[in-house]
Short mmCIF file of C-alpha atoms and ligand atoms in Angstrom, two decimals:
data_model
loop_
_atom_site.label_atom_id
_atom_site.label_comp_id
_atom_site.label_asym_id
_atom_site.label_seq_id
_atom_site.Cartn_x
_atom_site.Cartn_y
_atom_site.Cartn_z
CA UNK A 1 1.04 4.99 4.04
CA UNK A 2 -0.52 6.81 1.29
CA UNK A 3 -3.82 8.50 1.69
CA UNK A 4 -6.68 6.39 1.04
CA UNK A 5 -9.03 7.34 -1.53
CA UNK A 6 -12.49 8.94 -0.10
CA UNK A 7 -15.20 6.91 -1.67
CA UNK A 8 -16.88 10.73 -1.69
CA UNK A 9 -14.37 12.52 -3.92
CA UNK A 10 -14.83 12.15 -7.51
CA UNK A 11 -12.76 9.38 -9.56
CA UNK A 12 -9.65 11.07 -10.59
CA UNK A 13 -9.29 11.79 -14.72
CA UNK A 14 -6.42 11.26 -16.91
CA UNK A 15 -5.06 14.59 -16.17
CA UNK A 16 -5.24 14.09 -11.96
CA UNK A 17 -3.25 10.68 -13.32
CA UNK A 18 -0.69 11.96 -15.35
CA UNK A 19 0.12 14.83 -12.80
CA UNK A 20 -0.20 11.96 -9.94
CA UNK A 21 2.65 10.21 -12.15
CA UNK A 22 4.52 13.76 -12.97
CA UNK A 23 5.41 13.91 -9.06
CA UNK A 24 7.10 10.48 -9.13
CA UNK A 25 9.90 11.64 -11.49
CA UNK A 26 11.88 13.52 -8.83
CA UNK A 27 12.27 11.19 -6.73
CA UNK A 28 13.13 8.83 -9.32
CA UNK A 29 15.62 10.86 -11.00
CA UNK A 30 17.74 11.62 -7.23
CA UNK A 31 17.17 7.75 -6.59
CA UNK A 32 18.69 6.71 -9.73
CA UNK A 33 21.74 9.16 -9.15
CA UNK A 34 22.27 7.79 -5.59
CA UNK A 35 22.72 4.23 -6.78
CA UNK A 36 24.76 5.64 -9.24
CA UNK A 37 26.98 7.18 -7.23
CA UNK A 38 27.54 4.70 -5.22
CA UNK A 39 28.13 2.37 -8.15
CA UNK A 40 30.91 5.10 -9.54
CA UNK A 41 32.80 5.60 -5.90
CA UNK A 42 32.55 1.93 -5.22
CA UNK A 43 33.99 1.80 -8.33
CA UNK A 44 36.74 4.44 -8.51
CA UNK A 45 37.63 4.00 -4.67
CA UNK A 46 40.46 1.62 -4.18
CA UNK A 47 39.35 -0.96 -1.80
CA UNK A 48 40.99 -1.21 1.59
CA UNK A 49 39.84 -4.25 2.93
CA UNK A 50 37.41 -4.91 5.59
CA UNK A 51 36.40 -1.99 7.84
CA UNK A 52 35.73 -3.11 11.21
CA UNK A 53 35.12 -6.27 13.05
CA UNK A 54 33.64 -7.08 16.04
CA UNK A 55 34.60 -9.10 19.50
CA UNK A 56 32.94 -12.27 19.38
CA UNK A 57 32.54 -13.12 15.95
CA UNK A 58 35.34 -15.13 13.88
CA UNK A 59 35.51 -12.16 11.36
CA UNK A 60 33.79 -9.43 9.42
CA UNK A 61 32.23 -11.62 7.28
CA UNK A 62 30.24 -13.01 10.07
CA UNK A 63 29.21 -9.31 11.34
CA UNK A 64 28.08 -8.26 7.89
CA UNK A 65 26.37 -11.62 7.10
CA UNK A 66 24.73 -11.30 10.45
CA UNK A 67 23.71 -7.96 10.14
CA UNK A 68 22.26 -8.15 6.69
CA UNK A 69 20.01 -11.16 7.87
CA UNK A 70 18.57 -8.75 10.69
CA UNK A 71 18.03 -6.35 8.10
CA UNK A 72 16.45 -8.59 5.50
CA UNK A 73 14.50 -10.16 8.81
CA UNK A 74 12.97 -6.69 9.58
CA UNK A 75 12.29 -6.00 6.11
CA UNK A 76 10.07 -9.09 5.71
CA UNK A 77 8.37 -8.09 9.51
CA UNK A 78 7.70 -4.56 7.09
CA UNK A 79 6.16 -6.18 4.10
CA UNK A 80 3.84 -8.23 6.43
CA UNK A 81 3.36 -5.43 8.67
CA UNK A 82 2.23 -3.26 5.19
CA UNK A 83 0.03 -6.31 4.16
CA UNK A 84 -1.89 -6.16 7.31
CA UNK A 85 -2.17 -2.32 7.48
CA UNK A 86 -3.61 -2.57 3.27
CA UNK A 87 -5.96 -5.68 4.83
CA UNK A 88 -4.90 -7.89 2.24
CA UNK A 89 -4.15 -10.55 5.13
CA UNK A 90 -8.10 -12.55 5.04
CA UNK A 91 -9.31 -12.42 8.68
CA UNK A 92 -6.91 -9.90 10.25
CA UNK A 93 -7.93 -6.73 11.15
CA UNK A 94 -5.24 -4.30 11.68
CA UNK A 95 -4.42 -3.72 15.49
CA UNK A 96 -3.45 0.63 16.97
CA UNK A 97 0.31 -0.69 17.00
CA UNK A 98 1.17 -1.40 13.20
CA UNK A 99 1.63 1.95 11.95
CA UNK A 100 4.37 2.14 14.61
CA UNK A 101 5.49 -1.90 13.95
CA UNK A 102 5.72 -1.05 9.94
CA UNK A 103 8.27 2.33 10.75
CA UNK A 104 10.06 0.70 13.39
CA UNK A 105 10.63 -2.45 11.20
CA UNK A 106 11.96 0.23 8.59
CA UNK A 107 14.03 1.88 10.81
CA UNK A 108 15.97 -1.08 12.22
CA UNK A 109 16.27 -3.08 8.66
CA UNK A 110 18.06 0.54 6.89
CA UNK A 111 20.02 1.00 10.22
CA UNK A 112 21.64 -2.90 10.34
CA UNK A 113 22.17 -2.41 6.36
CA UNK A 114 24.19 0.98 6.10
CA UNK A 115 27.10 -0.03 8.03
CA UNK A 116 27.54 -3.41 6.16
CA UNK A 117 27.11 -1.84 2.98
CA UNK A 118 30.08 1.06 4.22
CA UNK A 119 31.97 -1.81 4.85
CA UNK A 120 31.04 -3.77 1.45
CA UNK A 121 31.64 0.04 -0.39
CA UNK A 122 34.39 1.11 1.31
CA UNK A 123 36.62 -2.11 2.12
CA UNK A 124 35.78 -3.99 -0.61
CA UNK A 125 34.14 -1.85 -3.92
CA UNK A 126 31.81 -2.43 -6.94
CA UNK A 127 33.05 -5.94 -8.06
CA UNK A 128 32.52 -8.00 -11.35
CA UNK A 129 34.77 -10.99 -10.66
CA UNK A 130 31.83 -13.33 -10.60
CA UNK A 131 28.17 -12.98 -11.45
CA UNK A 132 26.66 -13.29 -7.92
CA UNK A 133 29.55 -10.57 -6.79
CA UNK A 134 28.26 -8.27 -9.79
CA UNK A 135 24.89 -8.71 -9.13
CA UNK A 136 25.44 -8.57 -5.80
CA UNK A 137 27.31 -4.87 -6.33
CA UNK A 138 24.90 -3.68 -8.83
CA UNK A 139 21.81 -4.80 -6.00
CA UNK A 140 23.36 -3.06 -3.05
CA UNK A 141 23.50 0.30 -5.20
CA UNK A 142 20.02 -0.04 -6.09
CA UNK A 143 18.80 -0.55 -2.55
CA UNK A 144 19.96 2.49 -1.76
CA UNK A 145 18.29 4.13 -4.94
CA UNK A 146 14.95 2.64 -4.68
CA UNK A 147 14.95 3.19 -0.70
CA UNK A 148 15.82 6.95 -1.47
CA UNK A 149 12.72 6.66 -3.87
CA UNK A 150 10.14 5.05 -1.19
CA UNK A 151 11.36 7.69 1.29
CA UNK A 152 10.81 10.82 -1.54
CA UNK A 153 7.62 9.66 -2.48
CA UNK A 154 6.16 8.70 1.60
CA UNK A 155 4.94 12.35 2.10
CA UNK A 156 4.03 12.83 -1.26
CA UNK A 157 -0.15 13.18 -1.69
CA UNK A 158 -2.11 12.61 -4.76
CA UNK A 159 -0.35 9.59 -6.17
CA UNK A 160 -2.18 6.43 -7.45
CA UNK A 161 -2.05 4.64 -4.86
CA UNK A 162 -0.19 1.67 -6.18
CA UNK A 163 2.84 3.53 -6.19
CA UNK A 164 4.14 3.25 -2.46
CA UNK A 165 3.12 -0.69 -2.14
CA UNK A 166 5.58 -0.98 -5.61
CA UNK A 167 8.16 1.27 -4.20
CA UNK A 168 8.04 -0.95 -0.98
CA UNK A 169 7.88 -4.42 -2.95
CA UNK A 170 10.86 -3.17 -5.10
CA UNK A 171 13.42 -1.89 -2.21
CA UNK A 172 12.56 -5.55 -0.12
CA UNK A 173 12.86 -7.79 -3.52
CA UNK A 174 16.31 -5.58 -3.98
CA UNK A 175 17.37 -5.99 -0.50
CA UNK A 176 16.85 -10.10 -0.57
CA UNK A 177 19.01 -10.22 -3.65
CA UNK A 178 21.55 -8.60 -1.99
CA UNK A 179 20.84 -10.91 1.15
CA UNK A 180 21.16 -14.52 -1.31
CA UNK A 181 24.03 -13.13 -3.05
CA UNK A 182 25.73 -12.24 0.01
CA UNK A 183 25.05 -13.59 3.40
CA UNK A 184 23.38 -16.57 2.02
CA UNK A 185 26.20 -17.37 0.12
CA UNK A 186 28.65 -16.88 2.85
CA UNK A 187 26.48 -19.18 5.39
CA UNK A 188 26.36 -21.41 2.90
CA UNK A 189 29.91 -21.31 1.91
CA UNK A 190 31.49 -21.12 5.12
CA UNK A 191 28.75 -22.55 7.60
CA UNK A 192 26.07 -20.92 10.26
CA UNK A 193 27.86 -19.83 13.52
CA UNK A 194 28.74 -16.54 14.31
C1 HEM B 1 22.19 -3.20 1.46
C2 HEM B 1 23.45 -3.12 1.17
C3 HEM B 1 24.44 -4.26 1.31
C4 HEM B 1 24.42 -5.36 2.13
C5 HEM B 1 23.37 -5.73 3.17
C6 HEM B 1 25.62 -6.13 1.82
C7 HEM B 1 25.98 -7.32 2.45
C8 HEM B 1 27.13 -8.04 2.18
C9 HEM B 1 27.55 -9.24 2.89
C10 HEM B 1 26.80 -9.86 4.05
C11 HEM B 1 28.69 -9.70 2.30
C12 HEM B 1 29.45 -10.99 2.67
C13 HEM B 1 30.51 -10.72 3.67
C14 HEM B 1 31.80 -10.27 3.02
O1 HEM B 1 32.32 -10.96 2.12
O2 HEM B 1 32.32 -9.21 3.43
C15 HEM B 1 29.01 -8.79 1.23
C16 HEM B 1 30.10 -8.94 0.38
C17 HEM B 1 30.39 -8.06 -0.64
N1 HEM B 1 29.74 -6.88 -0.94
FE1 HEM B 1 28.05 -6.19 -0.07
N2 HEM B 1 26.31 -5.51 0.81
C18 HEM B 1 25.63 -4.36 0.48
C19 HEM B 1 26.00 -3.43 -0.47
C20 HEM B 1 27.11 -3.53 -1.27
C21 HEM B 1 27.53 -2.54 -2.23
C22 HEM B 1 26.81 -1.21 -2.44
C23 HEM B 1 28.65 -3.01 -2.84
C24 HEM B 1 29.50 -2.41 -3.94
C25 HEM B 1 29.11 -1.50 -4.76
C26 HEM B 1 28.96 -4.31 -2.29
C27 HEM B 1 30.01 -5.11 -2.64
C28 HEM B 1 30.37 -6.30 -2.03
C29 HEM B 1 31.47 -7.15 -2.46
C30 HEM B 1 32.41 -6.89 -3.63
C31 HEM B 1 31.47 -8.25 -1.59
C32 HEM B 1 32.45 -9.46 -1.61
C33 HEM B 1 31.72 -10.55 -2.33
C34 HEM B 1 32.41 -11.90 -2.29
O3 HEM B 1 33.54 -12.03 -2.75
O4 HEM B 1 31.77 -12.80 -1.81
N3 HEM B 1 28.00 -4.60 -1.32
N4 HEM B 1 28.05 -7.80 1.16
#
């Protein structure tokens, strides 16, 4: 989380702003040239088909689907976890344990996610032979951009403080577009089991 502001420091002026705002282009500028990366080798590279599958389920498909719903499960158990620790949830006062609930959430969501997206990168490229496939490509590259960005900006101090609850809203919207243009689709297509 972001420092708090101390209601005994002074308000901060237009210059404290502007420099606040000066730190977030870094991290911006190495975000946007990770998704792009990935975008240009998922690109270039010549798919090889899927990766790896797994004993027990019917096919990779099912792995990946399966994984990225863990991952998109964990990053909703973040954003709630994040709503609690800002107290914007009426009534509940934040319990010892969700500083540690919010980074393990965050920890287990990237970790399901980076092997399915090797897999999606790797076996099967940046795609544009349908709209939900391109926007599907274009979203996985940016989850890895904006996620770069959250995790620049985390030990940052002396931003306004609406930066890291935006940086956090825009890497979980990202991530459940990838989620409905993927394993949503494939459930949905080819039915729940595993
Ligand atoms: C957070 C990252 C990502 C997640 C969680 C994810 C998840 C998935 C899942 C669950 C599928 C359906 C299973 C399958 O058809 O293999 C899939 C398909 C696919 N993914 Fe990804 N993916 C991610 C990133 C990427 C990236 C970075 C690219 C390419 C640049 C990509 C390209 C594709 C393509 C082309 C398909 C096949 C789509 C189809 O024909 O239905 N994915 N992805």
């Amino acid at each position: 989380m972001t420092a708090q502001p101390d209601a005994t420091s002074p308000a901060p002026g237009p210059a404290d702003v502007s420099l606040g705002i000066g730190k977030l282009i870094v991290p911006s500028v190495i975000g946007g040239l990770v998704a792009l990366t990935l975008g240009v080798y998922g690109g270039l590279h010549h798919p090889t088909g899927v990766v790896v599958n797994i004993a027990g389920f019917s096919s990779a498909g099912y792995v990946k689907s399966w994984l990225a719903t863990i991952a998109t499960f964990f990053a909703i158990v973040q954003v709630g976890s994040a709503l609690v620790m800002y107290g914007k949830i009426p009534r509940v006062t934040a319990p010892s344990w969700i500083g540690m609930l919010h980074q393990w959430s965050g920890r287990i969501a990237f970790l399901a996610a980076v092997p399915v997206a090797v897999d999606c990168l790797y076996g099967l490229g940046f795609q544009t032979y349908s709209t939900r496939v391109l926007i599907h490509s274009v979203l996985g590259c940016a989850f890895f951009g904006a996620f770069t960005v959250k995790m620049l900006i985390l030990p940052k101090r002396g931003l306004p403080g609406w930066t890291l609850p935006v940086a956090g809203a825009v890497v979980f919207i990202v991530l459940v577009g990838v989620w409905f243009t993927s394993a949503f689709w494939f459930f949905s297509t080819f039915g729940i089991h595993h």
